[in-house]
Coordinates of C-alpha atoms in Angstrom, one line a residue:
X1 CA 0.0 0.0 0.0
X2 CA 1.2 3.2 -1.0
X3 CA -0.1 6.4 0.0
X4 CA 0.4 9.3 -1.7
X5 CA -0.6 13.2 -0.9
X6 CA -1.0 15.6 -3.7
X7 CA -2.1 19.6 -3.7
X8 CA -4.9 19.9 -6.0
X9 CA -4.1 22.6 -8.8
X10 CA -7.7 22.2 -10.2
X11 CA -10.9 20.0 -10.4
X12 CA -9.7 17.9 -12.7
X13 CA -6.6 16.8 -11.2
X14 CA -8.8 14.2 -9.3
X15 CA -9.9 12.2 -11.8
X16 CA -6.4 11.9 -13.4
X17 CA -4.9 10.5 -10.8
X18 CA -7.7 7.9 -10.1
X19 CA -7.1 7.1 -13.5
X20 CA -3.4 6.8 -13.5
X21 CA -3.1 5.2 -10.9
X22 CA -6.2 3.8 -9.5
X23 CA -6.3 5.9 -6.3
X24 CA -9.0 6.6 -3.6
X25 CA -8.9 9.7 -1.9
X26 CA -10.0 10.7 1.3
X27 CA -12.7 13.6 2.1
X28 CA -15.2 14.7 4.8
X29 CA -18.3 13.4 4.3
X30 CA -20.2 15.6 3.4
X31 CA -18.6 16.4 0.6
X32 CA -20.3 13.6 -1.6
X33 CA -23.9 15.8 -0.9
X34 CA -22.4 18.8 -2.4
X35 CA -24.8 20.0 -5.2
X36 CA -22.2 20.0 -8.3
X37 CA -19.1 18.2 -6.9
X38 CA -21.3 16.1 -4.9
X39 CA -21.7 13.0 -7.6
X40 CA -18.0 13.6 -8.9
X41 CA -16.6 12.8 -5.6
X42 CA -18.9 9.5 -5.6
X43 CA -17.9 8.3 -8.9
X44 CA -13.9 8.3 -7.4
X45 CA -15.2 6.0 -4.7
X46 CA -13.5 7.9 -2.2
X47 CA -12.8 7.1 1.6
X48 CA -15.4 9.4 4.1
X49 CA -13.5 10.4 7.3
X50 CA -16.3 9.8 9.7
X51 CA -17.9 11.9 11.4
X52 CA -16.9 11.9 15.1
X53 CA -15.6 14.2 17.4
X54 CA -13.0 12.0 19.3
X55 CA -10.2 12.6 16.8
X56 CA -8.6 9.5 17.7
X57 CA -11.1 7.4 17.6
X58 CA -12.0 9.4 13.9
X59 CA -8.3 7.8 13.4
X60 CA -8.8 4.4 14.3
X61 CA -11.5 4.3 12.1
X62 CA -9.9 5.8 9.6
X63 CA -7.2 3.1 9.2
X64 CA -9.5 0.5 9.5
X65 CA -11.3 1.4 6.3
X66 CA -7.9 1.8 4.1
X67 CA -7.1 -1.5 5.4
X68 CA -10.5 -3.0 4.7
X69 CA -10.1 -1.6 1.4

């Protein structure tokens, strides 16, 4: 597993690097109910951070699911 951090320049940056190298990316969850970036974010099958306010326990959980996946 490789994990890989990159400063979006624009919109579409996203989707090229899902498609060069079959990333997932990680976003608050809410993000996939945004009205126009909303169904974007779905379609690159990103990881949700959940939503809890113990921030380690937001970690835990977090790991979990890139292991899971």
């Amino acid at each position: 597993m490789q994990i890989g951090i990159f400063n979006h320049v624009s919109y579409m940056d996203a989707f090229v690097v899902v498609w060069a190298f079959c990333a997932a990316g990680v976003t608050m969850h809410y993000t996939q109910f945004l009205p126009i970036l909303g169904p974007g974010i779905r379609a690159l099958q990103n990881l949700y951070l959940p939503k809890e306010g113990d921030k380690a326990k937001q970690q835990s959980s977090m790991v979990e699911m890139i292991r899971q996946r």
